[in-house]
CSV table of C-alpha atoms in Angstrom, one decimal:
chain,number,residue,atom,x,y,z
P,34,MET,CA,-34.5,3.8,10.9
P,35,SER,CA,-31.5,5.5,12.4
P,36,THR,CA,-29.2,7.1,9.0
P,37,GLU,CA,-26.0,7.6,10.9
P,38,ARG,CA,-23.7,5.8,8.7
P,39,VAL,CA,-21.3,3.6,10.7
P,40,ALA,CA,-17.9,1.5,10.1
P,41,GLN,CA,-18.6,-1.5,8.1
P,42,LEU,CA,-17.2,-4.4,10.0
P,43,GLU,CA,-16.3,-7.5,8.7
P,44,TYR,CA,-16.7,-6.8,5.3
P,45,SER,CA,-15.4,-10.0,3.9
P,46,GLU,CA,-18.3,-12.1,5.1
P,47,PHE,CA,-20.9,-10.1,3.0
P,48,GLN,CA,-18.5,-8.9,-0.3
P,49,ALA,CA,-17.1,-12.0,-2.0
P,50,ALA,CA,-15.8,-9.7,-4.1
P,51,MET,CA,-12.8,-9.5,-0.9
P,52,LEU,CA,-12.3,-13.2,-1.1
P,53,ASP,CA,-11.8,-13.8,-4.9
P,54,GLU,CA,-7.9,-14.0,-4.5
P,55,GLU,CA,-7.3,-13.8,-8.5
P,56,LYS,CA,-9.0,-10.4,-8.9
P,57,ARG,CA,-6.8,-9.4,-5.9
P,58,ARG,CA,-3.4,-10.3,-6.7
P,59,ARG,CA,-4.5,-8.3,-10.8
P,60,LYS,CA,-5.6,-6.1,-8.5
P,61,ALA,CA,-2.2,-6.7,-6.7
P,62,ALA,CA,-0.2,-6.4,-10.0
P,63,LYS,CA,-1.3,-3.1,-11.5
P,64,ILE,CA,-0.4,-1.0,-8.1
P,65,VAL,CA,2.0,-2.9,-7.8
P,66,ALA,CA,2.9,-1.6,-11.1
P,67,VAL,CA,2.7,2.0,-11.1
P,68,LEU,CA,4.7,1.7,-7.9
P,69,GLY,CA,7.5,0.6,-9.2
P,70,HIS,CA,7.8,3.3,-13.1
P,71,PHE,CA,6.6,6.0,-10.4
P,72,LEU,CA,9.9,4.7,-8.5
P,73,GLY,CA,11.8,4.1,-11.8
P,74,ARG,CA,12.0,0.4,-10.7
P,75,ASP,CA,12.0,-2.9,-12.6
P,76,LYS,CA,12.0,-5.9,-10.3
P,77,ASP,CA,12.0,-5.5,-7.1
P,78,VAL,CA,10.4,-3.0,-7.0
P,79,LEU,CA,9.6,-1.7,-2.7
P,80,ALA,CA,13.1,-3.5,-1.7
P,81,GLY,CA,14.0,-1.3,1.4
P,82,LEU,CA,10.6,0.1,1.6
P,83,THR,CA,8.2,-0.2,4.4
P,84,VAL,CA,5.2,-0.8,2.7
P,85,ALA,CA,1.4,-0.8,4.6
P,86,ASP,CA,-2.6,-1.9,2.6
P,87,ILE,CA,-4.7,0.3,4.6
P,88,GLY,CA,-7.8,-2.1,4.9
P,89,CYS,CA,-6.6,-4.9,3.6
P,90,SER,CA,-8.8,-7.1,4.2
P,91,ALA,CA,-8.1,-11.0,3.4
P,92,GLY,CA,-5.1,-9.6,2.8
P,93,PHE,CA,-3.9,-10.4,-0.9
P,94,ILE,CA,-2.5,-7.7,-2.0
P,95,ALA,CA,-0.6,-6.9,1.2
P,96,ASP,CA,1.3,-10.8,-0.1
P,97,GLU,CA,1.6,-9.2,-3.2
P,98,LEU,CA,3.2,-6.2,-1.1
P,99,ALA,CA,5.6,-8.4,-0.1
P,100,ALA,CA,6.2,-10.1,-3.0
P,101,ALA,CA,7.9,-7.1,-4.3
P,102,GLY,CA,10.9,-7.2,-2.3
P,103,ALA,CA,9.0,-4.6,0.5
P,104,SER,CA,11.8,-4.8,4.0
P,105,ARG,CA,8.2,-4.6,6.3
P,106,THR,CA,5.0,-4.9,5.6
P,107,PHE,CA,1.6,-4.2,7.3
P,108,GLY,CA,-2.4,-5.1,6.7
P,109,VAL,CA,-4.3,-3.1,8.4
P,110,ASP,CA,-8.1,-3.2,8.6
P,111,ILE,CA,-11.4,-3.5,11.0
P,112,ASP,CA,-12.4,-6.7,9.3
P,113,VAL,CA,-11.5,-9.9,12.0
P,114,PRO,CA,-12.6,-12.0,10.1
P,115,GLY,CA,-11.0,-11.1,7.3
P,116,LEU,CA,-7.8,-10.4,9.1
P,117,ARG,CA,-7.6,-14.1,10.4
P,118,LYS,CA,-8.0,-15.5,7.6
P,119,ALA,CA,-5.2,-13.0,5.9
P,120,ALA,CA,-2.2,-14.5,9.1
P,121,GLN,CA,-3.5,-17.7,8.6
P,122,ARG,CA,-2.0,-17.4,5.5
P,123,PHE,CA,0.4,-15.0,5.0
P,124,GLY,CA,1.5,-14.2,8.4
P,125,GLU,CA,4.8,-15.3,8.5
P,126,ARG,CA,5.2,-12.4,5.0
P,127,VAL,CA,3.5,-9.5,6.5
P,128,GLU,CA,2.3,-8.7,10.2
P,129,PHE,CA,-1.8,-7.8,10.2
P,130,VAL,CA,-3.0,-5.3,12.2
P,131,CYS,CA,-6.5,-5.0,13.5
P,132,ALA,CA,-6.9,-0.7,14.1
P,133,ASP,CA,-9.2,1.7,12.4
P,134,GLY,CA,-7.2,4.6,9.7
P,135,THR,CA,-7.9,7.3,12.0
P,136,ALA,CA,-6.0,6.5,14.7
P,137,LEU,CA,-3.5,4.5,12.7
P,138,PRO,CA,-0.6,2.4,14.5
P,139,PHE,CA,2.8,4.0,12.8
P,140,PRO,CA,4.7,6.5,14.1
P,141,ASP,CA,4.4,10.1,12.7
P,142,GLY,CA,7.1,9.5,9.0
P,143,SER,CA,7.8,6.0,9.6
P,144,VAL,CA,6.0,3.8,5.8
P,145,ASP,CA,7.8,4.9,2.9
P,146,VAL,CA,4.7,3.1,1.1
P,147,LEU,CA,0.9,2.9,2.4
P,148,VAL,CA,-2.1,1.4,-0.6
P,149,PHE,CA,-5.4,2.7,-0.8
P,150,ASN,CA,-7.3,1.0,-2.6
P,151,HIS,CA,-10.5,1.3,-3.5
P,152,ILE,CA,-11.5,1.6,0.0
P,153,TYR,CA,-12.7,5.8,0.5
P,154,GLU,CA,-15.9,4.8,-0.1
P,155,HIS,CA,-17.1,2.8,2.7
P,156,VAL,CA,-15.4,4.6,6.0
P,157,VAL,CA,-16.9,6.6,8.4
P,158,ASP,CA,-14.6,9.4,7.5
P,159,PRO,CA,-11.4,9.3,4.4
P,160,ASP,CA,-10.5,12.8,5.2
P,161,ALA,CA,-9.6,12.2,8.3
P,162,ILE,CA,-7.6,8.8,7.0
P,163,MET,CA,-6.0,10.9,4.1
P,164,ALA,CA,-5.1,13.2,7.2
P,165,GLU,CA,-3.4,10.2,9.3
P,166,MET,CA,-1.7,8.2,6.1
P,167,ARG,CA,-0.1,11.6,5.2
P,168,ARG,CA,1.5,11.8,9.5
P,169,VAL,CA,2.3,8.5,9.3
P,170,LEU,CA,4.0,9.2,5.6
P,171,THR,CA,7.3,9.5,5.1
P,172,ASP,CA,8.8,12.7,3.5
P,173,ASP,CA,10.1,11.2,0.3
P,174,GLY,CA,7.4,7.9,0.7
P,175,LEU,CA,4.2,7.4,-1.6
P,176,LEU,CA,0.3,7.2,-0.9
P,177,TYR,CA,-1.2,4.8,-4.0
P,178,LEU,CA,-5.3,5.7,-4.6
P,179,GLY,CA,-7.3,3.4,-6.3
P,180,LEU,CA,-10.9,6.5,-6.4
P,181,GLY,CA,-13.9,5.6,-7.7
P,182,ASN,CA,-15.7,8.1,-9.5
P,183,ARG,CA,-19.0,9.1,-7.9
P,184,LEU,CA,-20.0,10.4,-11.5
P,185,GLY,CA,-18.9,7.0,-13.1
P,186,VAL,CA,-21.9,5.6,-15.3
P,187,MET,CA,-21.9,2.3,-13.5
P,188,GLU,CA,-22.2,2.4,-9.6
P,189,PRO,CA,-18.9,-0.9,-9.3
P,190,HIS,CA,-20.8,-2.6,-6.0
P,191,TYR,CA,-23.7,-3.3,-7.1
P,192,LYS,CA,-23.5,-2.6,-11.7
P,193,LEU,CA,-26.7,-0.3,-11.5
P,194,PRO,CA,-26.3,3.1,-14.0
P,195,PHE,CA,-26.3,6.1,-12.0
P,196,LEU,CA,-26.7,4.8,-8.7
P,197,SER,CA,-23.9,6.4,-6.8
P,198,TYR,CA,-25.5,10.1,-8.7
P,199,LEU,CA,-28.5,9.7,-6.9
P,200,PRO,CA,-28.8,11.2,-2.8
P,201,PRO,CA,-28.6,8.1,0.2
P,202,ALA,CA,-32.9,8.7,0.7
P,203,LEU,CA,-33.0,7.6,-3.6
P,204,ALA,CA,-30.3,5.2,-3.5
P,205,ASP,CA,-31.7,3.2,-1.7
P,206,ARG,CA,-34.9,2.8,-3.2
P,207,TYR,CA,-32.9,1.8,-6.1
P,208,VAL,CA,-31.1,-1.0,-5.0
P,209,ARG,CA,-34.2,-2.1,-3.5
P,210,LEU,CA,-35.9,-2.0,-6.2
P,211,SER,CA,-33.6,-4.1,-7.4
P,212,GLY,CA,-33.9,-6.5,-4.9
P,213,ARG,CA,-29.6,-6.4,-4.6
P,214,ALA,CA,-29.5,-4.9,-1.3
P,215,ASP,CA,-31.8,-3.7,1.7
P,216,SER,CA,-29.5,-0.1,1.2
P,217,TYR,CA,-27.3,1.6,-0.8
P,218,TYR,CA,-23.9,2.0,2.1
P,219,GLU,CA,-20.9,3.4,-0.4
P,220,ARG,CA,-20.4,7.6,-0.8
P,221,TYR,CA,-18.7,8.0,-3.3
P,222,ARG,CA,-16.9,12.2,-4.7
P,223,THR,CA,-16.2,14.0,-7.9
P,224,ARG,CA,-13.6,14.4,-9.5
P,225,ARG,CA,-13.0,17.9,-7.9
P,226,GLY,CA,-14.0,15.9,-4.4
P,227,LEU,CA,-10.9,13.5,-4.7
P,228,ARG,CA,-8.4,17.3,-5.2
P,229,ARG,CA,-10.3,18.4,-2.6
P,230,MET,CA,-9.6,15.2,-0.5
P,231,ALA,CA,-5.4,14.5,-1.2
P,232,ARG,CA,-4.6,18.5,-0.3
P,233,GLY,CA,-1.4,18.6,0.6
P,234,LEU,CA,-0.1,16.6,-0.8
P,235,ARG,CA,1.0,16.3,-4.9
P,236,VAL,CA,-0.3,13.8,-6.6
P,237,TRP,CA,0.3,11.8,-10.4
P,238,ASP,CA,-2.3,10.8,-12.4
P,239,TYR,CA,-2.1,7.0,-13.6
P,240,THR,CA,-4.9,6.9,-15.0
P,241,PHE,CA,-4.6,7.0,-18.6
P,242,PRO,CA,-1.0,5.7,-18.9
P,243,VAL,CA,-2.7,2.2,-17.8
P,244,LEU,CA,-5.8,2.9,-20.0
P,245,ALA,CA,-3.6,3.7,-22.6
P,246,THR,CA,-0.6,0.8,-22.0
P,247,PRO,CA,-2.7,-2.0,-19.8
P,248,ALA,CA,0.3,-4.0,-20.6
P,249,ALA,CA,3.5,-2.6,-19.3
P,250,PHE,CA,1.2,-2.2,-15.9
P,251,ALA,CA,-0.7,-5.7,-15.3
P,252,GLY,CA,-4.4,-3.7,-16.0
P,253,ALA,CA,-5.6,-5.9,-18.4
P,254,GLU,CA,-8.7,-6.9,-15.7
P,255,LEU,CA,-9.7,-2.9,-16.7
P,256,PHE,CA,-10.2,-4.0,-20.5
P,257,PRO,CA,-10.3,-7.3,-20.3
P,258,GLY,CA,-8.9,-9.6,-24.3
P,259,VAL,CA,-9.8,-8.0,-27.7
P,260,ILE,CA,-11.1,-4.8,-25.7
P,261,GLY,CA,-8.3,-4.0,-24.5
P,262,ARG,CA,-6.2,-4.2,-27.4
P,263,VAL,CA,-8.6,-1.9,-29.1
P,264,ALA,CA,-9.4,0.8,-26.2
P,265,GLY,CA,-5.4,0.8,-25.1
P,266,GLY,CA,-4.8,1.2,-29.1
P,267,VAL,CA,-7.2,4.8,-29.8
P,268,LEU,CA,-6.3,6.0,-26.4
P,269,SER,CA,-2.6,6.0,-26.3
P,270,ARG,CA,-3.0,7.9,-29.6
P,271,THR,CA,-5.7,10.1,-28.1
P,272,PRO,CA,-4.8,14.0,-27.8
P,273,ARG,CA,-4.3,14.8,-24.7
P,274,PRO,CA,-6.5,17.8,-25.0
P,275,VAL,CA,-9.4,15.0,-25.3
P,276,LEU,CA,-8.3,12.6,-22.8
P,277,ARG,CA,-8.7,15.5,-20.0
P,278,ALA,CA,-11.8,16.4,-21.2
P,279,LEU,CA,-12.9,12.9,-20.3
P,280,LEU,CA,-11.7,13.1,-16.9
P,281,PRO,CA,-14.2,13.8,-15.1
P,282,VAL,CA,-17.0,11.0,-15.5
P,283,VAL,CA,-14.0,8.5,-16.0
P,284,PRO,CA,-14.8,5.2,-13.4
P,285,THR,CA,-12.0,5.6,-11.7
P,286,TYR,CA,-9.0,6.7,-10.7
P,287,LEU,CA,-5.3,5.6,-9.8
P,288,TRP,CA,-3.0,7.6,-8.2
P,289,VAL,CA,0.0,8.8,-6.7
P,290,ALA,CA,0.6,11.1,-4.4
P,291,THR,CA,3.7,12.4,-2.3
P,292,LYS,CA,4.5,14.8,0.7
P,293,SER,CA,7.4,16.4,-1.8
P,294,ASP,CA,8.5,17.2,-5.3
P,295,ARG,CA,8.9,14.2,-6.0
P,296,ARG,CA,8.6,13.1,-9.8
P,297,PRO,CA,7.8,9.9,-11.7
P,298,ALA,CA,11.3,8.3,-12.5
P,299,GLY,CA,10.1,6.0,-14.9
P,300,VAL,CA,10.2,5.2,-19.1
P,301,SER,CA,9.1,7.7,-21.5
P,302,LEU,CA,4.7,6.1,-22.0
P,303,PRO,CA,2.4,7.1,-24.7
P,304,GLN,CA,0.2,8.9,-21.8
P,305,PRO,CA,2.4,9.9,-19.4
P,306,PRO,CA,2.0,10.1,-15.5
P,307,ASP,CA,-0.4,14.1,-15.3
P,308,PRO,CA,0.5,16.4,-12.4
P,309,VAL,CA,-2.9,17.1,-10.4
P,310,ARG,CA,-3.7,20.3,-10.1
P,311,PRO,CA,-4.6,21.1,-6.2
P,312,LEU,CA,-8.0,22.5,-4.8
């Protein structure tokens, strides 16, 4: 069997979560809320901005970005069945483009907001895509990054503990033994590796702001119900040094990156966004 990684074409055809409209729209609401806080906008968050969702699949997040007021919205993917579904439903206000993230079909410095949400682990060369996104981002533009952590205990796709900790050959055996897949495709990085991936950008970490005040960021799906309210209350009062000590094992990071020295413009929060120290 070949060990060479190839692109995951038609991802929405075998990953049902990409077609879960309610869940995808909840994720989009969180993304829009985080961008709104950074921009200091409460409504029409993306008004006047050109926005692109990289890895848009069936288009639910791109549709919500358009609904947030973007003057022009693009959805980019190599998932042809997903793009076809997206264009049929949302093509009147979103322009869907079949393109590889390593060769984005935009001029230099032409996109104000880019969304790259839980995509990097699925692509062959995330560093090349990051370089392309830096190229097309305007000088004061924003890049939203939803990033899974290799050291998160529960792997999110297969719900198997410590799966992402393992080297590829052992991970393949683990998912086969579980009966959940023939092989493990995803490749996660640690926080240090993600900081290296974002090199050349100034990054603000919204992970703890969202976890501590989920209602402000439409982030209730992270810790739903009573558990969410309790967790949010505890996190909002936890000293920052304690939270920083937990960062290496947090399962998901929510970052906003920019080329410039732009800072978050939103209201004060119990746990404010932190700058991510560059490598």
